[in-house]
Amino acid sequence: MVPSSLYEFNVMPFALANAQATLHVLITTVWHDIISAACLIYLDDIILHGKTVDERNTHLREVLLRLRDAGLVLHIYKCKLLQNQTLFLGYILSALGVQPDPHKISRIFEWPTPKTSQEIRSFFGLACYSWEFIHGVTGIAAPLHRLIEKSRAFLWTKECELTFAQLKRAVTFHPVLSLSDISESAREFILDTDASNTVIGAILFQFTAYDEERAITFAAL
């Protein structure tokens, strides 16, 4: 600090409390009018999309030009161009839709049998990452949820073992969720709901132009 001005960082240092907010301001300033239309950005991760190679190349050129004009640089070894699928924020994205990262799914499938309520909570903490891919997951997991209630003693029964195995199978053999189509020619979205005394569930899906029903996401409470 000097009498007439303040020192400024040339680059963002680690561990500053406002680092993410500052980065968000930069991102929205540089790409504010093409976010969603041409790219998706989370912090310093940028993913481009396009229905054709030409459209994707146009988006790539626009993003790179704005990077150059803003004085920003990319690490070439971290760039993947013209991919049919890519890993983004823990999910595999492709023309088919969205699916969980196989590495995380394998960790769930290999999880050992819980011996305490805390171990069940840890399993849920990892497994819930993929629950939007499982129809009726809350109903399936109900016996394990009861075990983590504070008023209950931990007692691992045959029902719990079957539930644990069923959850791991459901996570492993999950469907690929379709991407929503919001174009002018797209079919309408349909929300299918159901409820029982203990569970509320829903499926958001959309018909394709060929009358194929495709699930976009599952939800349950």
mmCIF file with all atom_site columns, C-alpha atoms in Angstrom:
data_model
loop_
_atom_site.group_PDB
_atom_site.id
_atom_site.type_symbol
_atom_site.label_atom_id
_atom_site.label_alt_id
_atom_site.label_comp_id
_atom_site.label_asym_id
_atom_site.label_entity_id
_atom_site.label_seq_id
_atom_site.pdbx_PDB_ins_code
_atom_site.Cartn_x
_atom_site.Cartn_y
_atom_site.Cartn_z
_atom_site.occupancy
_atom_site.B_iso_or_equiv
_atom_site.pdbx_formal_charge
_atom_site.auth_seq_id
_atom_site.auth_comp_id
_atom_site.auth_asym_id
_atom_site.auth_atom_id
_atom_site.pdbx_PDB_model_num
ATOM 1   C CA . MET A 1 1   ? 0.000   0.000   0.000   1.00 0.00 ? 1   MET A CA 1
ATOM 2   C CA . VAL A 1 2   ? 1.271   3.455   -0.947  1.00 0.00 ? 2   VAL A CA 1
ATOM 3   C CA . PRO A 1 3   ? -0.287  6.884   -0.243  1.00 0.00 ? 3   PRO A CA 1
ATOM 4   C CA . SER A 1 4   ? -1.962  7.182   -3.651  1.00 0.00 ? 4   SER A CA 1
ATOM 5   C CA . SER A 1 5   ? -2.838  3.570   -4.587  1.00 0.00 ? 5   SER A CA 1
ATOM 6   C CA . LEU A 1 6   ? -3.085  -0.097  -3.563  1.00 0.00 ? 6   LEU A CA 1
ATOM 7   C CA . TYR A 1 7   ? -1.032  -3.085  -4.603  1.00 0.00 ? 7   TYR A CA 1
ATOM 8   C CA . GLU A 1 8   ? -2.869  -5.494  -6.927  1.00 0.00 ? 8   GLU A CA 1
ATOM 9   C CA . PHE A 1 9   ? -2.223  -9.181  -7.568  1.00 0.00 ? 9   PHE A CA 1
ATOM 10  C CA . ASN A 1 10  ? -1.083  -10.014 -11.097 1.00 0.00 ? 10  ASN A CA 1
ATOM 11  C CA . VAL A 1 11  ? -2.620  -13.483 -10.741 1.00 0.00 ? 11  VAL A CA 1
ATOM 12  C CA . MET A 1 12  ? -5.182  -14.873 -8.336  1.00 0.00 ? 12  MET A CA 1
ATOM 13  C CA . PRO A 1 13  ? -3.401  -16.466 -5.331  1.00 0.00 ? 13  PRO A CA 1
ATOM 14  C CA . PHE A 1 14  ? -4.677  -19.619 -3.695  1.00 0.00 ? 14  PHE A CA 1
ATOM 15  C CA . ALA A 1 15  ? -7.026  -19.606 -0.692  1.00 0.00 ? 15  ALA A CA 1
ATOM 16  C CA . LEU A 1 16  ? -8.511  -16.122 -1.070  1.00 0.00 ? 16  LEU A CA 1
ATOM 17  C CA . ALA A 1 17  ? -12.109 -16.139 0.181   1.00 0.00 ? 17  ALA A CA 1
ATOM 18  C CA . ASN A 1 18  ? -13.414 -14.167 -2.798  1.00 0.00 ? 18  ASN A CA 1
ATOM 19  C CA . ALA A 1 19  ? -11.453 -16.067 -5.488  1.00 0.00 ? 19  ALA A CA 1
ATOM 20  C CA . GLN A 1 20  ? -14.449 -17.983 -6.867  1.00 0.00 ? 20  GLN A CA 1
ATOM 21  C CA . ALA A 1 21  ? -16.658 -14.890 -6.910  1.00 0.00 ? 21  ALA A CA 1
ATOM 22  C CA . THR A 1 22  ? -13.966 -12.950 -8.775  1.00 0.00 ? 22  THR A CA 1
ATOM 23  C CA . LEU A 1 23  ? -13.589 -15.774 -11.300 1.00 0.00 ? 23  LEU A CA 1
ATOM 24  C CA . HIS A 1 24  ? -17.358 -15.884 -11.807 1.00 0.00 ? 24  HIS A CA 1
ATOM 25  C CA . VAL A 1 25  ? -17.403 -12.161 -12.591 1.00 0.00 ? 25  VAL A CA 1
ATOM 26  C CA . LEU A 1 26  ? -14.618 -12.683 -15.133 1.00 0.00 ? 26  LEU A CA 1
ATOM 27  C CA . ILE A 1 27  ? -16.426 -15.603 -16.785 1.00 0.00 ? 27  ILE A CA 1
ATOM 28  C CA . THR A 1 28  ? -19.739 -13.794 -17.110 1.00 0.00 ? 28  THR A CA 1
ATOM 29  C CA . THR A 1 29  ? -17.969 -10.709 -18.459 1.00 0.00 ? 29  THR A CA 1
ATOM 30  C CA . VAL A 1 30  ? -16.071 -12.585 -21.171 1.00 0.00 ? 30  VAL A CA 1
ATOM 31  C CA . TRP A 1 31  ? -18.744 -15.112 -22.259 1.00 0.00 ? 31  TRP A CA 1
ATOM 32  C CA . HIS A 1 32  ? -22.000 -13.640 -20.933 1.00 0.00 ? 32  HIS A CA 1
ATOM 33  C CA . ASP A 1 33  ? -23.909 -13.824 -24.239 1.00 0.00 ? 33  ASP A CA 1
ATOM 34  C CA . ILE A 1 34  ? -22.841 -17.316 -25.372 1.00 0.00 ? 34  ILE A CA 1
ATOM 35  C CA . ILE A 1 35  ? -23.078 -19.282 -22.126 1.00 0.00 ? 35  ILE A CA 1
ATOM 36  C CA . SER A 1 36  ? -25.608 -22.115 -22.665 1.00 0.00 ? 36  SER A CA 1
ATOM 37  C CA . ALA A 1 37  ? -25.966 -21.335 -26.383 1.00 0.00 ? 37  ALA A CA 1
ATOM 38  C CA . ALA A 1 38  ? -22.376 -22.316 -27.213 1.00 0.00 ? 38  ALA A CA 1
ATOM 39  C CA . CYS A 1 39  ? -20.714 -23.465 -24.003 1.00 0.00 ? 39  CYS A CA 1
ATOM 40  C CA . LEU A 1 40  ? -21.133 -24.361 -20.355 1.00 0.00 ? 40  LEU A CA 1
ATOM 41  C CA . ILE A 1 41  ? -18.645 -23.087 -17.787 1.00 0.00 ? 41  ILE A CA 1
ATOM 42  C CA . TYR A 1 42  ? -17.988 -24.092 -14.192 1.00 0.00 ? 42  TYR A CA 1
ATOM 43  C CA . LEU A 1 43  ? -15.124 -22.135 -12.636 1.00 0.00 ? 43  LEU A CA 1
ATOM 44  C CA . ASP A 1 44  ? -12.202 -22.847 -14.985 1.00 0.00 ? 44  ASP A CA 1
ATOM 45  C CA . ASP A 1 45  ? -13.808 -25.814 -16.772 1.00 0.00 ? 45  ASP A CA 1
ATOM 46  C CA . ILE A 1 46  ? -15.281 -24.989 -20.189 1.00 0.00 ? 46  ILE A CA 1
ATOM 47  C CA . ILE A 1 47  ? -17.277 -27.434 -22.299 1.00 0.00 ? 47  ILE A CA 1
ATOM 48  C CA . LEU A 1 48  ? -18.408 -26.651 -25.839 1.00 0.00 ? 48  LEU A CA 1
ATOM 49  C CA . HIS A 1 49  ? -21.284 -28.294 -27.652 1.00 0.00 ? 49  HIS A CA 1
ATOM 50  C CA . GLY A 1 50  ? -22.805 -28.381 -31.103 1.00 0.00 ? 50  GLY A CA 1
ATOM 51  C CA . LYS A 1 51  ? -25.191 -30.525 -33.127 1.00 0.00 ? 51  LYS A CA 1
ATOM 52  C CA . THR A 1 52  ? -22.737 -30.689 -36.042 1.00 0.00 ? 52  THR A CA 1
ATOM 53  C CA . VAL A 1 53  ? -18.970 -30.477 -36.444 1.00 0.00 ? 53  VAL A CA 1
ATOM 54  C CA . ASP A 1 54  ? -19.323 -27.110 -38.192 1.00 0.00 ? 54  ASP A CA 1
ATOM 55  C CA . GLU A 1 55  ? -21.425 -25.694 -35.359 1.00 0.00 ? 55  GLU A CA 1
ATOM 56  C CA . ARG A 1 56  ? -18.976 -27.009 -32.791 1.00 0.00 ? 56  ARG A CA 1
ATOM 57  C CA . ASN A 1 57  ? -16.045 -25.472 -34.678 1.00 0.00 ? 57  ASN A CA 1
ATOM 58  C CA . THR A 1 58  ? -17.862 -22.128 -34.793 1.00 0.00 ? 58  THR A CA 1
ATOM 59  C CA . HIS A 1 59  ? -18.391 -22.240 -31.031 1.00 0.00 ? 59  HIS A CA 1
ATOM 60  C CA . LEU A 1 60  ? -14.765 -23.246 -30.472 1.00 0.00 ? 60  LEU A CA 1
ATOM 61  C CA . ARG A 1 61  ? -13.513 -20.328 -32.544 1.00 0.00 ? 61  ARG A CA 1
ATOM 62  C CA . GLU A 1 62  ? -15.736 -17.874 -30.657 1.00 0.00 ? 62  GLU A CA 1
ATOM 63  C CA . VAL A 1 63  ? -14.575 -19.116 -27.259 1.00 0.00 ? 63  VAL A CA 1
ATOM 64  C CA . LEU A 1 64  ? -10.899 -19.031 -28.260 1.00 0.00 ? 64  LEU A CA 1
ATOM 65  C CA . LEU A 1 65  ? -11.178 -15.524 -29.706 1.00 0.00 ? 65  LEU A CA 1
ATOM 66  C CA . ARG A 1 66  ? -12.681 -14.273 -26.462 1.00 0.00 ? 66  ARG A CA 1
ATOM 67  C CA . LEU A 1 67  ? -9.958  -15.982 -24.458 1.00 0.00 ? 67  LEU A CA 1
ATOM 68  C CA . ARG A 1 68  ? -7.344  -14.208 -26.561 1.00 0.00 ? 68  ARG A CA 1
ATOM 69  C CA . ASP A 1 69  ? -9.048  -10.826 -26.328 1.00 0.00 ? 69  ASP A CA 1
ATOM 70  C CA . ALA A 1 70  ? -9.303  -11.163 -22.531 1.00 0.00 ? 70  ALA A CA 1
ATOM 71  C CA . GLY A 1 71  ? -5.633  -12.136 -22.202 1.00 0.00 ? 71  GLY A CA 1
ATOM 72  C CA . LEU A 1 72  ? -6.475  -15.611 -20.878 1.00 0.00 ? 72  LEU A CA 1
ATOM 73  C CA . VAL A 1 73  ? -4.570  -18.774 -21.745 1.00 0.00 ? 73  VAL A CA 1
ATOM 74  C CA . LEU A 1 74  ? -5.300  -22.508 -21.829 1.00 0.00 ? 74  LEU A CA 1
ATOM 75  C CA . HIS A 1 75  ? -3.044  -25.426 -20.969 1.00 0.00 ? 75  HIS A CA 1
ATOM 76  C CA . ILE A 1 76  ? -2.996  -27.413 -24.201 1.00 0.00 ? 76  ILE A CA 1
ATOM 77  C CA . TYR A 1 77  ? -2.457  -30.725 -22.399 1.00 0.00 ? 77  TYR A CA 1
ATOM 78  C CA . LYS A 1 78  ? -5.756  -30.191 -20.568 1.00 0.00 ? 78  LYS A CA 1
ATOM 79  C CA . CYS A 1 79  ? -7.716  -29.516 -23.768 1.00 0.00 ? 79  CYS A CA 1
ATOM 80  C CA . LYS A 1 80  ? -9.737  -32.215 -25.537 1.00 0.00 ? 80  LYS A CA 1
ATOM 81  C CA . LEU A 1 81  ? -11.119 -31.235 -28.932 1.00 0.00 ? 81  LEU A CA 1
ATOM 82  C CA . LEU A 1 82  ? -13.887 -32.777 -31.073 1.00 0.00 ? 82  LEU A CA 1
ATOM 83  C CA . GLN A 1 83  ? -14.808 -35.500 -28.582 1.00 0.00 ? 83  GLN A CA 1
ATOM 84  C CA . ASN A 1 84  ? -17.846 -37.763 -28.963 1.00 0.00 ? 84  ASN A CA 1
ATOM 85  C CA . GLN A 1 85  ? -18.089 -37.872 -25.181 1.00 0.00 ? 85  GLN A CA 1
ATOM 86  C CA . THR A 1 86  ? -16.367 -36.163 -22.285 1.00 0.00 ? 86  THR A CA 1
ATOM 87  C CA . LEU A 1 87  ? -16.144 -36.214 -18.496 1.00 0.00 ? 87  LEU A CA 1
ATOM 88  C CA . PHE A 1 88  ? -17.545 -33.019 -16.977 1.00 0.00 ? 88  PHE A CA 1
ATOM 89  C CA . LEU A 1 89  ? -18.172 -32.435 -13.264 1.00 0.00 ? 89  LEU A CA 1
ATOM 90  C CA . GLY A 1 90  ? -18.285 -36.152 -12.520 1.00 0.00 ? 90  GLY A CA 1
ATOM 91  C CA . TYR A 1 91  ? -20.582 -37.147 -15.387 1.00 0.00 ? 91  TYR A CA 1
ATOM 92  C CA . ILE A 1 92  ? -20.055 -38.588 -18.859 1.00 0.00 ? 92  ILE A CA 1
ATOM 93  C CA . LEU A 1 93  ? -21.758 -36.396 -21.474 1.00 0.00 ? 93  LEU A CA 1
ATOM 94  C CA . SER A 1 94  ? -22.412 -37.645 -25.001 1.00 0.00 ? 94  SER A CA 1
ATOM 95  C CA . ALA A 1 95  ? -24.971 -37.476 -27.795 1.00 0.00 ? 95  ALA A CA 1
ATOM 96  C CA . LEU A 1 96  ? -26.851 -40.284 -26.026 1.00 0.00 ? 96  LEU A CA 1
ATOM 97  C CA . GLY A 1 97  ? -27.250 -38.282 -22.816 1.00 0.00 ? 97  GLY A CA 1
ATOM 98  C CA . VAL A 1 98  ? -25.760 -38.242 -19.316 1.00 0.00 ? 98  VAL A CA 1
ATOM 99  C CA . GLN A 1 99  ? -24.366 -41.045 -17.182 1.00 0.00 ? 99  GLN A CA 1
ATOM 100 C CA . PRO A 1 100 ? -22.242 -41.225 -14.025 1.00 0.00 ? 100 PRO A CA 1
ATOM 101 C CA . ASP A 1 101 ? -18.470 -41.498 -14.064 1.00 0.00 ? 101 ASP A CA 1
ATOM 102 C CA . PRO A 1 102 ? -17.659 -45.265 -14.178 1.00 0.00 ? 102 PRO A CA 1
ATOM 103 C CA . HIS A 1 103 ? -14.825 -44.740 -11.666 1.00 0.00 ? 103 HIS A CA 1
ATOM 104 C CA . LYS A 1 104 ? -17.268 -43.445 -9.057  1.00 0.00 ? 104 LYS A CA 1
ATOM 105 C CA . ILE A 1 105 ? -19.747 -46.213 -9.849  1.00 0.00 ? 105 ILE A CA 1
ATOM 106 C CA . SER A 1 106 ? -17.059 -48.840 -9.241  1.00 0.00 ? 106 SER A CA 1
ATOM 107 C CA . ARG A 1 107 ? -16.313 -47.293 -5.836  1.00 0.00 ? 107 ARG A CA 1
ATOM 108 C CA . ILE A 1 108 ? -20.003 -47.621 -4.910  1.00 0.00 ? 108 ILE A CA 1
ATOM 109 C CA . PHE A 1 109 ? -20.190 -51.224 -6.132  1.00 0.00 ? 109 PHE A CA 1
ATOM 110 C CA . GLU A 1 110 ? -17.061 -52.205 -4.175  1.00 0.00 ? 110 GLU A CA 1
ATOM 111 C CA . TRP A 1 111 ? -18.230 -50.584 -0.931  1.00 0.00 ? 111 TRP A CA 1
ATOM 112 C CA . PRO A 1 112 ? -18.027 -53.115 1.945   1.00 0.00 ? 112 PRO A CA 1
ATOM 113 C CA . THR A 1 113 ? -21.006 -54.051 4.077   1.00 0.00 ? 113 THR A CA 1
ATOM 114 C CA . PRO A 1 114 ? -21.612 -51.269 6.648   1.00 0.00 ? 114 PRO A CA 1
ATOM 115 C CA . LYS A 1 115 ? -21.074 -52.181 10.285  1.00 0.00 ? 115 LYS A CA 1
ATOM 116 C CA . THR A 1 116 ? -22.275 -48.933 11.880  1.00 0.00 ? 116 THR A CA 1
ATOM 117 C CA . SER A 1 117 ? -24.853 -46.246 11.152  1.00 0.00 ? 117 SER A CA 1
ATOM 118 C CA . GLN A 1 118 ? -22.001 -43.836 10.346  1.00 0.00 ? 118 GLN A CA 1
ATOM 119 C CA . GLU A 1 119 ? -20.755 -46.217 7.650   1.00 0.00 ? 119 GLU A CA 1
ATOM 120 C CA . ILE A 1 120 ? -24.254 -46.236 6.145   1.00 0.00 ? 120 ILE A CA 1
ATOM 121 C CA . ARG A 1 121 ? -24.217 -42.429 6.083   1.00 0.00 ? 121 ARG A CA 1
ATOM 122 C CA . SER A 1 122 ? -20.841 -42.532 4.343   1.00 0.00 ? 122 SER A CA 1
ATOM 123 C CA . PHE A 1 123 ? -22.222 -44.966 1.764   1.00 0.00 ? 123 PHE A CA 1
ATOM 124 C CA . PHE A 1 124 ? -25.248 -42.733 1.169   1.00 0.00 ? 124 PHE A CA 1
ATOM 125 C CA . GLY A 1 125 ? -22.947 -39.733 0.828   1.00 0.00 ? 125 GLY A CA 1
ATOM 126 C CA . LEU A 1 126 ? -21.174 -41.410 -2.073  1.00 0.00 ? 126 LEU A CA 1
ATOM 127 C CA . ALA A 1 127 ? -24.111 -43.276 -3.617  1.00 0.00 ? 127 ALA A CA 1
ATOM 128 C CA . CYS A 1 128 ? -26.543 -40.330 -3.686  1.00 0.00 ? 128 CYS A CA 1
ATOM 129 C CA . TYR A 1 129 ? -24.392 -38.835 -6.460  1.00 0.00 ? 129 TYR A CA 1
ATOM 130 C CA . SER A 1 130 ? -26.040 -41.324 -8.843  1.00 0.00 ? 130 SER A CA 1
ATOM 131 C CA . TRP A 1 131 ? -29.543 -41.501 -7.365  1.00 0.00 ? 131 TRP A CA 1
ATOM 132 C CA . GLU A 1 132 ? -31.113 -39.293 -10.012 1.00 0.00 ? 132 GLU A CA 1
ATOM 133 C CA . PHE A 1 133 ? -30.453 -42.232 -12.369 1.00 0.00 ? 133 PHE A CA 1
ATOM 134 C CA . ILE A 1 134 ? -32.410 -44.738 -10.249 1.00 0.00 ? 134 ILE A CA 1
ATOM 135 C CA . HIS A 1 135 ? -36.183 -45.007 -10.395 1.00 0.00 ? 135 HIS A CA 1
ATOM 136 C CA . GLY A 1 136 ? -37.737 -45.286 -6.911  1.00 0.00 ? 136 GLY A CA 1
ATOM 137 C CA . VAL A 1 137 ? -34.433 -45.087 -5.064  1.00 0.00 ? 137 VAL A CA 1
ATOM 138 C CA . THR A 1 138 ? -35.957 -43.764 -1.821  1.00 0.00 ? 138 THR A CA 1
ATOM 139 C CA . GLY A 1 139 ? -38.263 -46.762 -1.561  1.00 0.00 ? 139 GLY A CA 1
ATOM 140 C CA . ILE A 1 140 ? -35.408 -49.144 -2.275  1.00 0.00 ? 140 ILE A CA 1
ATOM 141 C CA . ALA A 1 141 ? -33.190 -47.545 0.376   1.00 0.00 ? 141 ALA A CA 1
ATOM 142 C CA . ALA A 1 142 ? -35.887 -47.267 3.069   1.00 0.00 ? 142 ALA A CA 1
ATOM 143 C CA . PRO A 1 143 ? -34.625 -50.174 5.257   1.00 0.00 ? 143 PRO A CA 1
ATOM 144 C CA . LEU A 1 144 ? -31.161 -48.599 5.405   1.00 0.00 ? 144 LEU A CA 1
ATOM 145 C CA . HIS A 1 145 ? -32.580 -45.153 6.127   1.00 0.00 ? 145 HIS A CA 1
ATOM 146 C CA . ARG A 1 146 ? -34.350 -46.590 9.164   1.00 0.00 ? 146 ARG A CA 1
ATOM 147 C CA . LEU A 1 147 ? -31.020 -47.847 10.503  1.00 0.00 ? 147 LEU A CA 1
ATOM 148 C CA . ILE A 1 148 ? -29.570 -44.337 10.757  1.00 0.00 ? 148 ILE A CA 1
ATOM 149 C CA . GLU A 1 149 ? -32.425 -42.995 12.877  1.00 0.00 ? 149 GLU A CA 1
ATOM 150 C CA . LYS A 1 150 ? -31.091 -41.916 16.263  1.00 0.00 ? 150 LYS A CA 1
ATOM 151 C CA . SER A 1 151 ? -33.852 -43.750 18.121  1.00 0.00 ? 151 SER A CA 1
ATOM 152 C CA . ARG A 1 152 ? -32.924 -47.121 16.586  1.00 0.00 ? 152 ARG A CA 1
ATOM 153 C CA . ALA A 1 153 ? -30.217 -49.556 17.561  1.00 0.00 ? 153 ALA A CA 1
ATOM 154 C CA . PHE A 1 154 ? -28.009 -50.709 14.690  1.00 0.00 ? 154 PHE A CA 1
ATOM 155 C CA . LEU A 1 155 ? -29.106 -54.192 13.626  1.00 0.00 ? 155 LEU A CA 1
ATOM 156 C CA . TRP A 1 156 ? -27.999 -55.433 10.218  1.00 0.00 ? 156 TRP A CA 1
ATOM 157 C CA . THR A 1 157 ? -30.655 -57.884 9.029   1.00 0.00 ? 157 THR A CA 1
ATOM 158 C CA . LYS A 1 158 ? -31.164 -60.021 5.937   1.00 0.00 ? 158 LYS A CA 1
ATOM 159 C CA . GLU A 1 159 ? -33.494 -57.311 4.605   1.00 0.00 ? 159 GLU A CA 1
ATOM 160 C CA . CYS A 1 160 ? -30.720 -54.742 4.996   1.00 0.00 ? 160 CYS A CA 1
ATOM 161 C CA . GLU A 1 161 ? -28.263 -56.994 3.179   1.00 0.00 ? 161 GLU A CA 1
ATOM 162 C CA . LEU A 1 162 ? -30.685 -57.474 0.273   1.00 0.00 ? 162 LEU A CA 1
ATOM 163 C CA . THR A 1 163 ? -31.379 -53.731 0.146   1.00 0.00 ? 163 THR A CA 1
ATOM 164 C CA . PHE A 1 164 ? -27.664 -52.936 0.130   1.00 0.00 ? 164 PHE A CA 1
ATOM 165 C CA . ALA A 1 165 ? -27.077 -55.359 -2.750  1.00 0.00 ? 165 ALA A CA 1
ATOM 166 C CA . GLN A 1 166 ? -30.105 -54.054 -4.658  1.00 0.00 ? 166 GLN A CA 1
ATOM 167 C CA . LEU A 1 167 ? -28.893 -50.461 -4.354  1.00 0.00 ? 167 LEU A CA 1
ATOM 168 C CA . LYS A 1 168 ? -25.448 -51.367 -5.658  1.00 0.00 ? 168 LYS A CA 1
ATOM 169 C CA . ARG A 1 169 ? -26.977 -53.262 -8.593  1.00 0.00 ? 169 ARG A CA 1
ATOM 170 C CA . ALA A 1 170 ? -29.268 -50.333 -9.389  1.00 0.00 ? 170 ALA A CA 1
ATOM 171 C CA . VAL A 1 171 ? -26.324 -47.930 -9.365  1.00 0.00 ? 171 VAL A CA 1
ATOM 172 C CA . THR A 1 172 ? -24.251 -50.234 -11.581 1.00 0.00 ? 172 THR A CA 1
ATOM 173 C CA . PHE A 1 173 ? -26.951 -50.951 -14.173 1.00 0.00 ? 173 PHE A CA 1
ATOM 174 C CA . HIS A 1 174 ? -28.289 -47.412 -14.392 1.00 0.00 ? 174 HIS A CA 1
ATOM 175 C CA . PRO A 1 175 ? -29.950 -45.999 -17.538 1.00 0.00 ? 175 PRO A CA 1
ATOM 176 C CA . VAL A 1 176 ? -28.441 -43.218 -19.618 1.00 0.00 ? 176 VAL A CA 1
ATOM 177 C CA . LEU A 1 177 ? -30.515 -40.096 -18.977 1.00 0.00 ? 177 LEU A CA 1
ATOM 178 C CA . SER A 1 178 ? -31.445 -38.141 -22.085 1.00 0.00 ? 178 SER A CA 1
ATOM 179 C CA . LEU A 1 179 ? -30.666 -34.484 -22.571 1.00 0.00 ? 179 LEU A CA 1
ATOM 180 C CA . SER A 1 180 ? -33.728 -32.257 -22.633 1.00 0.00 ? 180 SER A CA 1
ATOM 181 C CA . ASP A 1 181 ? -34.695 -30.857 -26.029 1.00 0.00 ? 181 ASP A CA 1
ATOM 182 C CA . ILE A 1 182 ? -35.865 -27.242 -25.868 1.00 0.00 ? 182 ILE A CA 1
ATOM 183 C CA . SER A 1 183 ? -35.796 -26.502 -29.583 1.00 0.00 ? 183 SER A CA 1
ATOM 184 C CA . GLU A 1 184 ? -38.873 -25.112 -31.322 1.00 0.00 ? 184 GLU A CA 1
ATOM 185 C CA . SER A 1 185 ? -39.707 -28.507 -32.827 1.00 0.00 ? 185 SER A CA 1
ATOM 186 C CA . ALA A 1 186 ? -39.286 -30.413 -29.542 1.00 0.00 ? 186 ALA A CA 1
ATOM 187 C CA . ARG A 1 187 ? -42.077 -32.447 -28.002 1.00 0.00 ? 187 ARG A CA 1
ATOM 188 C CA . GLU A 1 188 ? -43.558 -31.461 -24.646 1.00 0.00 ? 188 GLU A CA 1
ATOM 189 C CA . PHE A 1 189 ? -42.108 -32.464 -21.280 1.00 0.00 ? 189 PHE A CA 1
ATOM 190 C CA . ILE A 1 190 ? -44.141 -34.903 -19.176 1.00 0.00 ? 190 ILE A CA 1
ATOM 191 C CA . LEU A 1 191 ? -43.853 -35.194 -15.393 1.00 0.00 ? 191 LEU A CA 1
ATOM 192 C CA . ASP A 1 192 ? -45.124 -38.535 -14.102 1.00 0.00 ? 192 ASP A CA 1
ATOM 193 C CA . THR A 1 193 ? -45.645 -38.630 -10.327 1.00 0.00 ? 193 THR A CA 1
ATOM 194 C CA . ASP A 1 194 ? -46.603 -41.271 -7.789  1.00 0.00 ? 194 ASP A CA 1
ATOM 195 C CA . ALA A 1 195 ? -46.824 -41.523 -4.011  1.00 0.00 ? 195 ALA A CA 1
ATOM 196 C CA . SER A 1 196 ? -47.372 -43.985 -1.188  1.00 0.00 ? 196 SER A CA 1
ATOM 197 C CA . ASN A 1 197 ? -47.597 -43.620 2.579   1.00 0.00 ? 197 ASN A CA 1
ATOM 198 C CA . THR A 1 198 ? -43.817 -43.302 2.809   1.00 0.00 ? 198 THR A CA 1
ATOM 199 C CA . VAL A 1 199 ? -42.419 -42.297 -0.597  1.00 0.00 ? 199 VAL A CA 1
ATOM 200 C CA . ILE A 1 200 ? -43.028 -39.622 -3.222  1.00 0.00 ? 200 ILE A CA 1
ATOM 201 C CA . GLY A 1 201 ? -41.527 -40.261 -6.660  1.00 0.00 ? 201 GLY A CA 1
ATOM 202 C CA . ALA A 1 202 ? -41.410 -38.587 -10.045 1.00 0.00 ? 202 ALA A CA 1
ATOM 203 C CA . ILE A 1 203 ? -40.024 -39.083 -13.544 1.00 0.00 ? 203 ILE A CA 1
ATOM 204 C CA . LEU A 1 204 ? -39.427 -36.263 -15.986 1.00 0.00 ? 204 LEU A CA 1
ATOM 205 C CA . PHE A 1 205 ? -39.407 -37.541 -19.542 1.00 0.00 ? 205 PHE A CA 1
ATOM 206 C CA . GLN A 1 206 ? -39.899 -36.393 -23.097 1.00 0.00 ? 206 GLN A CA 1
ATOM 207 C CA . PHE A 1 207 ? -41.009 -38.084 -26.298 1.00 0.00 ? 207 PHE A CA 1
ATOM 208 C CA . THR A 1 208 ? -38.722 -37.928 -29.308 1.00 0.00 ? 208 THR A CA 1
ATOM 209 C CA . ALA A 1 209 ? -39.861 -37.189 -32.853 1.00 0.00 ? 209 ALA A CA 1
ATOM 210 C CA . TYR A 1 210 ? -40.135 -40.980 -33.284 1.00 0.00 ? 210 TYR A CA 1
ATOM 211 C CA . ASP A 1 211 ? -42.468 -41.361 -30.267 1.00 0.00 ? 211 ASP A CA 1
ATOM 212 C CA . GLU A 1 212 ? -39.732 -42.866 -28.104 1.00 0.00 ? 212 GLU A CA 1
ATOM 213 C CA . GLU A 1 213 ? -40.121 -42.157 -24.393 1.00 0.00 ? 213 GLU A CA 1
ATOM 214 C CA . ARG A 1 214 ? -36.820 -41.001 -22.898 1.00 0.00 ? 214 ARG A CA 1
ATOM 215 C CA . ALA A 1 215 ? -36.216 -40.340 -19.202 1.00 0.00 ? 215 ALA A CA 1
ATOM 216 C CA . ILE A 1 216 ? -34.479 -37.080 -18.328 1.00 0.00 ? 216 ILE A CA 1
ATOM 217 C CA . THR A 1 217 ? -34.290 -37.504 -14.553 1.00 0.00 ? 217 THR A CA 1
ATOM 218 C CA . PHE A 1 218 ? -35.762 -39.414 -11.614 1.00 0.00 ? 218 PHE A CA 1
ATOM 219 C CA . ALA A 1 219 ? -36.621 -37.915 -8.230  1.00 0.00 ? 219 ALA A CA 1
ATOM 220 C CA . ALA A 1 220 ? -37.819 -39.359 -4.936  1.00 0.00 ? 220 ALA A CA 1
ATOM 221 C CA . LEU A 1 221 ? -38.432 -38.181 -1.375  1.00 0.00 ? 221 LEU A CA 1
#
